[in-house]
Coordinates of C-alpha atoms (C1' of nucleotides) in Angstrom, one line a residue:
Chain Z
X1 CA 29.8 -13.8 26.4
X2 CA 28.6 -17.0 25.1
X3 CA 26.2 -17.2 22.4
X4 CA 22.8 -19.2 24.0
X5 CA 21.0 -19.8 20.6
X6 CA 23.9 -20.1 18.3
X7 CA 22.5 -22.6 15.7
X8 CA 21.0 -21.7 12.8
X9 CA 18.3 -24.2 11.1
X10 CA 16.7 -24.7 7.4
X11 CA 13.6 -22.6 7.8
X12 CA 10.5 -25.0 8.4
X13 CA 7.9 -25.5 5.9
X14 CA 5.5 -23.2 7.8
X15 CA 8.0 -20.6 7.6
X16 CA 8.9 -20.8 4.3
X17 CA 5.2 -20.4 3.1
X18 CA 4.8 -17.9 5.8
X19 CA 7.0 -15.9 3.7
X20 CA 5.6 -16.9 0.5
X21 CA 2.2 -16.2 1.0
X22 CA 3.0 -12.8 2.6
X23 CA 5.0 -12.0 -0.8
X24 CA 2.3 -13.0 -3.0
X25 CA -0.1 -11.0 -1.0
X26 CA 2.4 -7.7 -1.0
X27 CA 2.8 -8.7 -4.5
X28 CA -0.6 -8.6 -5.8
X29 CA -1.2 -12.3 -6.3
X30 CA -3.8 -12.1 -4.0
X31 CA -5.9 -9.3 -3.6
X32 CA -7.7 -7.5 -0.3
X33 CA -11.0 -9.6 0.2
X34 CA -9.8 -12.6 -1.6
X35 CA -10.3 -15.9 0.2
X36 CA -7.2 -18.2 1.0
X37 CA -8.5 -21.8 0.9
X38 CA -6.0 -24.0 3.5
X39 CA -6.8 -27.3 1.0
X40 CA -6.3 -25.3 -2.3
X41 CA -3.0 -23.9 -0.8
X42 CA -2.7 -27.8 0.8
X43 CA -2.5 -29.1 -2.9
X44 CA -0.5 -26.3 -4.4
X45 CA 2.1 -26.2 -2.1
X46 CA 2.1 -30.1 -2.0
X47 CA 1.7 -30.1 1.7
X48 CA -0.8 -31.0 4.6
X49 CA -3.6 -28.3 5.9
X50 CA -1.0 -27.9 9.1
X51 CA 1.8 -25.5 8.0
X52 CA -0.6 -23.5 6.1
X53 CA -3.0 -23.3 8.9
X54 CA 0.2 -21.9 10.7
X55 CA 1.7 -20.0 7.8
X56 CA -2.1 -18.3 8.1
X57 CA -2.2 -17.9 12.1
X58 CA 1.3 -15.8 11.7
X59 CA 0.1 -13.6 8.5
X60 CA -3.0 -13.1 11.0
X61 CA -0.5 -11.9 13.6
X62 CA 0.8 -9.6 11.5
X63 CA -2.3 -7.8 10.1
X64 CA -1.6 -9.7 6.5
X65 CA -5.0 -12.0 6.7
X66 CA -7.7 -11.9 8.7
X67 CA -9.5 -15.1 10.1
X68 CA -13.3 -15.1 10.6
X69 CA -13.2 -18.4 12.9
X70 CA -15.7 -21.5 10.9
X71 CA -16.1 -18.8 8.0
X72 CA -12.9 -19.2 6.0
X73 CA -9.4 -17.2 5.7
X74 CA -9.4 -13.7 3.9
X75 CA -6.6 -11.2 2.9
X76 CA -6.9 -8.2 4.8
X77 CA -9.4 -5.5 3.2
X78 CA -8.3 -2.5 4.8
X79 CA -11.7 0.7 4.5
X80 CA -10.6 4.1 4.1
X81 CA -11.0 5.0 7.9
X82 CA -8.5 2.1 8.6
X83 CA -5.7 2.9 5.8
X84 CA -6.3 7.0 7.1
X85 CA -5.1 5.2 11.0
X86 CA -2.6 2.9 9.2
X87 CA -0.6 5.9 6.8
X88 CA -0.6 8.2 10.1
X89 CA 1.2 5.6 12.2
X90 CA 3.4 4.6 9.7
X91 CA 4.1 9.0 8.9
X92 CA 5.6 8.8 12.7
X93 CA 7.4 5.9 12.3
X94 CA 9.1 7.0 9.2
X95 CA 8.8 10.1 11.3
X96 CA 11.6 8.9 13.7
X97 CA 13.0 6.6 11.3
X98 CA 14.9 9.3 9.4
X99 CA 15.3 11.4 12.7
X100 CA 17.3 8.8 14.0
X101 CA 18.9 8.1 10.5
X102 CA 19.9 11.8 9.6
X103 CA 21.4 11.3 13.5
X104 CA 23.3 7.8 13.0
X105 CA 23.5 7.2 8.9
X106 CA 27.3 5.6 8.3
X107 CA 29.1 6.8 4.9
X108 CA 28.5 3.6 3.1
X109 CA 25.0 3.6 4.5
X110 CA 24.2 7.2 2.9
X111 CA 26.0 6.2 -1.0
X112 CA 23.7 3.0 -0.3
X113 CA 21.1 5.5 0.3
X114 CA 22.4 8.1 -3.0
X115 CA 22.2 5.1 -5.0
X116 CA 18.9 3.8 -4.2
X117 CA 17.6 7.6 -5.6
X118 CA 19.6 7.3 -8.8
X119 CA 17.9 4.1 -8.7
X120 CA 14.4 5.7 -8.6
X121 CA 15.5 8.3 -11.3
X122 CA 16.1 5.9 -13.6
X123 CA 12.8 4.5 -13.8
X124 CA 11.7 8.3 -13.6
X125 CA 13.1 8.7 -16.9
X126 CA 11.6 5.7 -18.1
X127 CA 7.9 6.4 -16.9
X128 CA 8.3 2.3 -15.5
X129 CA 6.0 2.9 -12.7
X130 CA 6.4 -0.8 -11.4
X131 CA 10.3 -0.6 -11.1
X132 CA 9.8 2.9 -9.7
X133 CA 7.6 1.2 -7.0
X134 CA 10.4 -1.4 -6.4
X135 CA 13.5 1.1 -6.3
X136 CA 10.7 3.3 -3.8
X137 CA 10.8 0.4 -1.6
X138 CA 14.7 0.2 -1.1
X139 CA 14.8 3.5 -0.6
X140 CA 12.4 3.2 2.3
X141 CA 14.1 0.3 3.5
X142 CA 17.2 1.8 3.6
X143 CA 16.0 5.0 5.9
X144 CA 14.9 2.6 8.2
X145 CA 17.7 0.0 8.8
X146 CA 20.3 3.7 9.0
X147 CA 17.8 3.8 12.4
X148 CA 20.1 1.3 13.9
X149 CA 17.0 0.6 15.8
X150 CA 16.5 -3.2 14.3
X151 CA 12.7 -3.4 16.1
X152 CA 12.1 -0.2 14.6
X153 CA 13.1 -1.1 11.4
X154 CA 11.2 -4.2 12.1
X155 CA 7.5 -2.6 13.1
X156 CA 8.8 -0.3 9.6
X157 CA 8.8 -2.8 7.6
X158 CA 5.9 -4.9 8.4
X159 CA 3.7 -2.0 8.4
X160 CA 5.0 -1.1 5.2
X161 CA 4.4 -4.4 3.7
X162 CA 0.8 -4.4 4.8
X163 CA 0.2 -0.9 3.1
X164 CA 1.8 -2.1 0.0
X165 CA -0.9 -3.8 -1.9
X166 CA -2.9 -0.7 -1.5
X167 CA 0.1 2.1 -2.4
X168 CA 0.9 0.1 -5.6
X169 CA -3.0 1.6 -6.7
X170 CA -2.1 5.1 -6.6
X171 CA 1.4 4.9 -8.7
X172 CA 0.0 5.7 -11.9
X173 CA -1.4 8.6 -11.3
X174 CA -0.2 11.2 -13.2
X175 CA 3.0 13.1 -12.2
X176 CA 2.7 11.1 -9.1
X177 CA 6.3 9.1 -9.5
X178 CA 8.3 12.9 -10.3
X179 CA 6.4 14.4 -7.4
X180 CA 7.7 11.2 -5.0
X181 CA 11.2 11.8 -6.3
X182 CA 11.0 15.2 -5.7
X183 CA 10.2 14.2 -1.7
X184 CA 12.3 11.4 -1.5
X185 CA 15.6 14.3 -2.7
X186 CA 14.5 16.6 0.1
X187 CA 14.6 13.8 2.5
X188 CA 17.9 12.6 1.0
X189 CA 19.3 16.5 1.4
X190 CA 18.0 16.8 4.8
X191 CA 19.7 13.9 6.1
X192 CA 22.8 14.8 4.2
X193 CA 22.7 17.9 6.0
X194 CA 22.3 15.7 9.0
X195 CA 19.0 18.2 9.4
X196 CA 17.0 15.5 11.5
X197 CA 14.1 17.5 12.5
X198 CA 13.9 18.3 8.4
X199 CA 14.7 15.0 7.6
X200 CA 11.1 14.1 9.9
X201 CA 9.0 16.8 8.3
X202 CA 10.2 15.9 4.8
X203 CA 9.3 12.2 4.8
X204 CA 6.2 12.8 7.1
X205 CA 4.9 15.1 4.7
X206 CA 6.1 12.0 2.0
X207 CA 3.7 9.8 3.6
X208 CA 0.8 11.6 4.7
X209 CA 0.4 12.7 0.8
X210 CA 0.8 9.1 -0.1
X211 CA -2.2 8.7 2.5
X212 CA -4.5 11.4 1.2
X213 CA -4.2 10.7 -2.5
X214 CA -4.9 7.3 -1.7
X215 CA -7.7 8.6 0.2
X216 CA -9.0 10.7 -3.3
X217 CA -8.2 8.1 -5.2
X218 CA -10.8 5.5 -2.9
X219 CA -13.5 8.6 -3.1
X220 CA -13.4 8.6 -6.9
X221 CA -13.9 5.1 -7.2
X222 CA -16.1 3.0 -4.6
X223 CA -16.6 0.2 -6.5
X224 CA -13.2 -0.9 -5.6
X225 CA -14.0 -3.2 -3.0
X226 CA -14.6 -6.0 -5.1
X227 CA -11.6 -6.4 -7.5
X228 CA -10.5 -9.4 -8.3
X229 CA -7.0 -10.8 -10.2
X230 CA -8.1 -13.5 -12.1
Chain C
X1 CA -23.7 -0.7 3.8
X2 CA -23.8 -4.2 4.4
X3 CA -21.5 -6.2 6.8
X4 CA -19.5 -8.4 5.7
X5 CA -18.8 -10.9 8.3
X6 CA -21.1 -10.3 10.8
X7 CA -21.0 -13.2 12.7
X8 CA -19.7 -13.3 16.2
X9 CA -18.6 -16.9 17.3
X10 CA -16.7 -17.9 20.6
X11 CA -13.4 -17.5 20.6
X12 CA -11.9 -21.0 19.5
X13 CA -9.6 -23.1 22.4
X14 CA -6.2 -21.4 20.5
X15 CA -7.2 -17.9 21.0
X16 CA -8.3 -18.4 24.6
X17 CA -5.2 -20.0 24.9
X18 CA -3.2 -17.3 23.3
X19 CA -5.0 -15.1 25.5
X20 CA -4.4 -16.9 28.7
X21 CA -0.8 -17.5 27.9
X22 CA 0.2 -13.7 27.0
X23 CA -1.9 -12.6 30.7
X24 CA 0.5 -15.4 32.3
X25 CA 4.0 -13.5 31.0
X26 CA 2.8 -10.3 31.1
X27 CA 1.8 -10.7 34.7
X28 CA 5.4 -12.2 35.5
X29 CA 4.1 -16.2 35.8
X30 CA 6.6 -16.9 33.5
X31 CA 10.0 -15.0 33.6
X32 CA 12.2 -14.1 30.4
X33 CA 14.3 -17.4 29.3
X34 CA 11.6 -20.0 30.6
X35 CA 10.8 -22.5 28.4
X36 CA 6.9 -23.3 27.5
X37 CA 7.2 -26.9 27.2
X38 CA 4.3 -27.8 24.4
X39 CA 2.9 -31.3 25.8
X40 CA 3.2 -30.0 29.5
X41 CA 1.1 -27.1 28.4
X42 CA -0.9 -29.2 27.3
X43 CA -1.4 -31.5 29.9
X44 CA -1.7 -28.6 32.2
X45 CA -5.0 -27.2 29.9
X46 CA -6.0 -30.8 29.3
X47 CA -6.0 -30.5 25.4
X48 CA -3.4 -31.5 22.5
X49 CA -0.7 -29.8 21.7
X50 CA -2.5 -28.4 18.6
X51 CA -3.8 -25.4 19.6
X52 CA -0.9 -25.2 22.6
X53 CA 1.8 -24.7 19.0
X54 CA -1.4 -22.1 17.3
X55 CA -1.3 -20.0 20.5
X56 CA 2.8 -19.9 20.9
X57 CA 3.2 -19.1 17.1
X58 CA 0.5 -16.7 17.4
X59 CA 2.6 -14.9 20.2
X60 CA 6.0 -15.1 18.5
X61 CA 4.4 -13.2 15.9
X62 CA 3.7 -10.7 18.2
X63 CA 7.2 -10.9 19.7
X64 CA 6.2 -12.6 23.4
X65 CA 7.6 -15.6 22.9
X66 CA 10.8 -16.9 20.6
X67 CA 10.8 -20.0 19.0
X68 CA 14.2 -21.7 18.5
X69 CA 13.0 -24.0 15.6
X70 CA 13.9 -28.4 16.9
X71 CA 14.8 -26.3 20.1
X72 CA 11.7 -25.3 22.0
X73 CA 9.6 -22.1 22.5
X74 CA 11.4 -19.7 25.3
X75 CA 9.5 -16.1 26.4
X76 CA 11.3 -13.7 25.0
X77 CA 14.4 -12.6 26.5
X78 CA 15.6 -8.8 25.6
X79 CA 18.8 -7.8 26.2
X80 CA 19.7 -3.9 27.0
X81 CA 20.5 -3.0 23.5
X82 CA 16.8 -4.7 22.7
X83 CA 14.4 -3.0 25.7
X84 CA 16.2 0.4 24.5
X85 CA 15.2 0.0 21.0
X86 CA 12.0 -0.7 22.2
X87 CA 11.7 1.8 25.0
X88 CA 12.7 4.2 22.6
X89 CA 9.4 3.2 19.6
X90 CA 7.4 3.0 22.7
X91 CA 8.5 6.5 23.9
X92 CA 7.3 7.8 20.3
X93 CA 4.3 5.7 19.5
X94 CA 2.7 6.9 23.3
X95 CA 4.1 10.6 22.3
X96 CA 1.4 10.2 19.5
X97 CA -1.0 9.2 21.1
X98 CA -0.7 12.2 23.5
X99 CA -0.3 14.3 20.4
X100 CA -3.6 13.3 19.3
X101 CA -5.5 12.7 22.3
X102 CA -4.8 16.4 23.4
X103 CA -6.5 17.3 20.1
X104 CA -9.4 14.5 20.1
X105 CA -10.3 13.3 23.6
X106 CA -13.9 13.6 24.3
X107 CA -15.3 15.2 27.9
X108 CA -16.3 11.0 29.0
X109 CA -12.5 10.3 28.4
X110 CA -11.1 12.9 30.2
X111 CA -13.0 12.2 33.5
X112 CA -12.1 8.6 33.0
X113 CA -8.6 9.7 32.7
X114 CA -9.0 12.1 35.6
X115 CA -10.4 9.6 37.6
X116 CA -7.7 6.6 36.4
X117 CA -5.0 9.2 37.6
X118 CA -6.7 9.8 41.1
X119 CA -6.7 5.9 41.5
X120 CA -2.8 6.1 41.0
X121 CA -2.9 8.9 43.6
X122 CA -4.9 6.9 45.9
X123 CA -2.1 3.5 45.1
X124 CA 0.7 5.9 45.6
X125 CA -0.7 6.8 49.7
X126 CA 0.1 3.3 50.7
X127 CA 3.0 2.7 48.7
X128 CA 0.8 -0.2 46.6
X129 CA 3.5 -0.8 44.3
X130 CA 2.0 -3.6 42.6
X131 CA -1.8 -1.7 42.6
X132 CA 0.2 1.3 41.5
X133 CA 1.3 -0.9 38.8
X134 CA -2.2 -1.7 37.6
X135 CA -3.8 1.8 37.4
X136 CA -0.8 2.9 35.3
X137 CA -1.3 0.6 32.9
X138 CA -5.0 1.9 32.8
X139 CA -4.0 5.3 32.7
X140 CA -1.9 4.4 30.3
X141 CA -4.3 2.5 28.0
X142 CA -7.0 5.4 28.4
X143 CA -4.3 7.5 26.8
X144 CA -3.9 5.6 24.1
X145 CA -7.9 5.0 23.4
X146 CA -8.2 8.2 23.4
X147 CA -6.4 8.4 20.2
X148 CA -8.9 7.4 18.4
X149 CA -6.7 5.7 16.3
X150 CA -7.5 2.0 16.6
X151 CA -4.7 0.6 15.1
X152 CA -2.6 3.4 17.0
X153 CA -4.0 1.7 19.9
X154 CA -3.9 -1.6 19.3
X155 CA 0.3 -1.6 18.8
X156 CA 0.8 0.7 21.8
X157 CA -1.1 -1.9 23.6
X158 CA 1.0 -4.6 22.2
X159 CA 3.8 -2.9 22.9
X160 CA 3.5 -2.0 26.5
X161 CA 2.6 -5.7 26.8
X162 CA 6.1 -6.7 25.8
X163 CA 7.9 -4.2 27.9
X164 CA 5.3 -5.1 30.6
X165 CA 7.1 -7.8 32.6
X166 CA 11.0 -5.6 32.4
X167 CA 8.5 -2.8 33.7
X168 CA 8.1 -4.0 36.5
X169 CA 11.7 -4.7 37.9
X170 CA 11.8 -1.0 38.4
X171 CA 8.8 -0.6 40.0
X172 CA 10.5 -0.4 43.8
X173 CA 12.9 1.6 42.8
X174 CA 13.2 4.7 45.6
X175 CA 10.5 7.4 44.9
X176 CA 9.7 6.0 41.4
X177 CA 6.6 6.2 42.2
X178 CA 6.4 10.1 43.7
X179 CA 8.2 10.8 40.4
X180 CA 6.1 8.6 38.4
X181 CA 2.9 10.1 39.6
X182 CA 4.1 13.5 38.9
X183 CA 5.2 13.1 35.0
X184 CA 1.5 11.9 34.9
X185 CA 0.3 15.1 36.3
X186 CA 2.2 16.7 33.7
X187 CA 0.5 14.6 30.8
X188 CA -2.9 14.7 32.5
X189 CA -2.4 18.8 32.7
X190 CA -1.3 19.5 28.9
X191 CA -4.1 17.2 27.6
X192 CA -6.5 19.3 29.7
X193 CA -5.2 22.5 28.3
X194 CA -5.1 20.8 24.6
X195 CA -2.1 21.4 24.7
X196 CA -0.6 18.4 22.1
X197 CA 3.4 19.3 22.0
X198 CA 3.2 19.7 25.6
X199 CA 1.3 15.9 25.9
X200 CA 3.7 14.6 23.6
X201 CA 6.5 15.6 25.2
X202 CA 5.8 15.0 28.9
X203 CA 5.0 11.4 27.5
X204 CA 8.2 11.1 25.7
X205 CA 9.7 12.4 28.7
X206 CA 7.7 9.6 30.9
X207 CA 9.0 6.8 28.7
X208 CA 12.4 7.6 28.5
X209 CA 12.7 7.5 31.9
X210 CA 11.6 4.7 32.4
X211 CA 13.9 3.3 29.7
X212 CA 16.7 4.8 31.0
X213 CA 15.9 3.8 34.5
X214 CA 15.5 0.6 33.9
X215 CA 19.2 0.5 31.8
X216 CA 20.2 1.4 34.9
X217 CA 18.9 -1.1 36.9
X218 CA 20.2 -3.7 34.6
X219 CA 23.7 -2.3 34.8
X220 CA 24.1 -2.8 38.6
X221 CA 23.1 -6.4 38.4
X222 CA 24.2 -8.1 35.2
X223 CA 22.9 -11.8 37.2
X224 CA 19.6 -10.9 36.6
X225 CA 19.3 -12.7 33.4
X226 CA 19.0 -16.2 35.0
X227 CA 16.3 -14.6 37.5
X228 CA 13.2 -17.7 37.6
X229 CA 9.9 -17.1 39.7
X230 CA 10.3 -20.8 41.0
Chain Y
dT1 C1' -46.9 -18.1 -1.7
dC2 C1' -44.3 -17.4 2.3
dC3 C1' -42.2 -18.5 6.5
dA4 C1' -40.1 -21.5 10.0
dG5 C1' -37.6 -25.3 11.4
dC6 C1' -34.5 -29.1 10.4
dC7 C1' -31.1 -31.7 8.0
dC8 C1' -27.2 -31.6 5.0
dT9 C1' -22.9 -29.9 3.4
dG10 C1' -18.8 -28.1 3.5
dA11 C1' -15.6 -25.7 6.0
dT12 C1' -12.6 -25.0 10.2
dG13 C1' -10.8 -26.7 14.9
dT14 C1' -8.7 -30.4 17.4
dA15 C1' -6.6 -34.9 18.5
dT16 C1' -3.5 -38.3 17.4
dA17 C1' 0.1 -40.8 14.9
dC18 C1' 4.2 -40.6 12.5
dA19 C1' 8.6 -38.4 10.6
dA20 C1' 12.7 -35.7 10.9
dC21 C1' 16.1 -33.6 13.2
dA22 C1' 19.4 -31.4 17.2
dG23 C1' 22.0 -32.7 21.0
dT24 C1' 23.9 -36.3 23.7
dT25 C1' 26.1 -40.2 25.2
dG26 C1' 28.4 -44.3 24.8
dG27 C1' 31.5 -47.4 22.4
dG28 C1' 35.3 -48.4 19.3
dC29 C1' 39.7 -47.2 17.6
dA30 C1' 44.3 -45.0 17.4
Chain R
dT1 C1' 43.8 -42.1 27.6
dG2 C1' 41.8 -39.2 24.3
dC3 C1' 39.2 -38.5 20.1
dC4 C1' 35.8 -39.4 16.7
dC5 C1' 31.8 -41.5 14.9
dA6 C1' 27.3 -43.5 15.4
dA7 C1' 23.1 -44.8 17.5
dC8 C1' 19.8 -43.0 20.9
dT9 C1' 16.6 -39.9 22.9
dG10 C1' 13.6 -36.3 23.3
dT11 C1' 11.9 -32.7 21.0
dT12 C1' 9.6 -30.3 17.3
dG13 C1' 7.5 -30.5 12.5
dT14 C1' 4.0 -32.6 9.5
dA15 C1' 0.2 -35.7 8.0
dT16 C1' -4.1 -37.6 8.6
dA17 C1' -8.5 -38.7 10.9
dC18 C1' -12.2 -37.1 13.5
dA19 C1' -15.3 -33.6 15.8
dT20 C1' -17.7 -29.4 15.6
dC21 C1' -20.0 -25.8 13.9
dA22 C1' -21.9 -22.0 10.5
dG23 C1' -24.7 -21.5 6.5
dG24 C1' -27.8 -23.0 2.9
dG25 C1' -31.4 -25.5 1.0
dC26 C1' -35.3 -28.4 1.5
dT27 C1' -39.7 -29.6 3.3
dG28 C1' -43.9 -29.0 5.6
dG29 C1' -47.4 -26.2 7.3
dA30 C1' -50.3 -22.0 7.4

DNA sequence: TCCAGCCCTGATGTATACAACAGTTGGGCA
DNA sequence: TGCCCAACTGTTGTATACATCAGGGCTGGA
């Protein structure tokens, strides 16, 4: 067969801050309800309004941003009813996710896996709730790409990205990290076992608790809504 | 509470754009491969090729179009591997929606449902293929509304979009329709008894078949992937 | 003092001009 | 005659200028 779109280019400026902005966002630099001004980011970035105004039009795609037309450019400030609709979609996508995976994992695939929950244990030991957070991640990541279903691992990850900013605001709750490492092991063991309807429940279950201690967490504090970095 | 933003302003020449452009491939006036030349676009809509590039980047974002970066923008072309990953997300995404309509559908709904499914009965006397074509997409859609998930809804919706235009390549297929009609019956009749693991898996079921159908299709005429409407 | 209407301001949305780059084609050289 | 390099061409990517519009403040009247 011959290859139609062979050539690979140098990502275009656009792109590039696409992917920036969308980090900084995930990351925390920004937070939900902060406003992204195109001629602030313009002189930061050293660039015209243009590929930001792009960059913004594709985090909009995505559910990053959302754009009130002639009003301005804000990051995505999910309410409780929406991150409740949000964590049960992305419960059956991690759902079939590690159906498929228990299914299709390759050897290497399933170490990569093993190691990515050593990974998490050693920041257990350590209490370091950020690298625990970042170790979490892979782990997720991993589950979905042993799909071998690359759109599903796609739709995975970009839900997963927009849920971050508000997950990273339930880690340090207490016992929280050992009782995510103690679900993340029976989802490793199920798909060991190559137990993929176990291997669903488990990290189902995973999320939806992510999801509704979230959702205590929002309850106990209301004033939320208005936090700001700087 | 107070809202936020409020305001409701007309949708800006982009998004009408965007909007236009996604009815065009979706209903088939462009085929997979064509190219969407930017400046005849824009001639065509009598505007600059501004918001012509806002509304194609908007729809590679949501997977419509690909954009081949010095190349040009082309709708998207899936190849088998790619519809089956994607039959396959759509077979569980619509599985939940089942799942959860069977449990949350209100009275209004259901007629609506009834009645979407009596118009498919009424398209499937003549042998309307392409009417038949329309009220399952609304039957469809009512299932997914009936969710009451919004963002549940909203990918489903995006989803079928993408698969809309491979969709239809099947639709003449020899007593696809008889059959199709009848698998509805099936999901129409567990969501009247409430029954949710019945809904999701005559949905599932649905879905499949198409996918698999359709992988069918493809594999008696590998030529197809040059097919233009011209 | 309060309200209504208008202008002003600042932002976004669009048009146009220019720059950079991939693919191509033609000429020069071995 | 065949191959390689270079300028060309047509496209996309970016910058800038202009148009348009929402919101806020001001002024005038009751």
């Amino acid at each position: 067969m011959k290859d139609k779109h062979p050539t690979k280019t140098r990502p275009s400026r656009a792109q590039w801050l696409r992917e920036h902005l969308e980090n900084a966002i995930v990351d925390g630099h920004f937070a939900p309800g902060d406003r992204l001004d195109p001629v602030a980011l313009a002189r930061d970035y050293d660039c015209s309004r243009t590929p930001i105004r792009e960059a913004l039009q594709q985090l909009e795609a995505s559910g990053m941003v959302r754009v009130y037309p002639k009003r301005g450019t804000f990051v995505t400030q999910l309410g409780v009813a929406d991150l409740v609709e949000r964590f049960d979609v992305m419960a059956e996508l991690e759902g079939m996710c590690a159906r498929l995976a228990a299914r299709r994992i390759t050897s290497e695939e399933l170490s990569a896996l093993r190691r990515a929950h050593e990974a998490c244990r050693d920041c257990l030991d350590g209490s370091d709730a950020d690298h625990y957070y970042h170790a979490n991640g892979t782990f997720h990541h991993l589950i979905y790409a042993a799909s071998h279903n690359a759109f599903l691992t796609q739709e995975a990850t970009r839900l997963h990205a927009i849920l971050k900013p508000y997950r990273r605001l339930q880690l340090h709750a207490y016992h929280r990290l050992q009782e995510s490492f103690a679900e993340h092991e029976a989802i490793l063991g199920a798909i060991e076992r190559r137990d993929a309807d176990a291997a669903r429940q488990a990290i189902q279950h995973h999320v939806q608790l992510q999801g509704n201690r979230f959702n205590d967490l929002m309850a106990t504090m209301p004033q939320l809504r208005e936090t700001r970095p700087e």
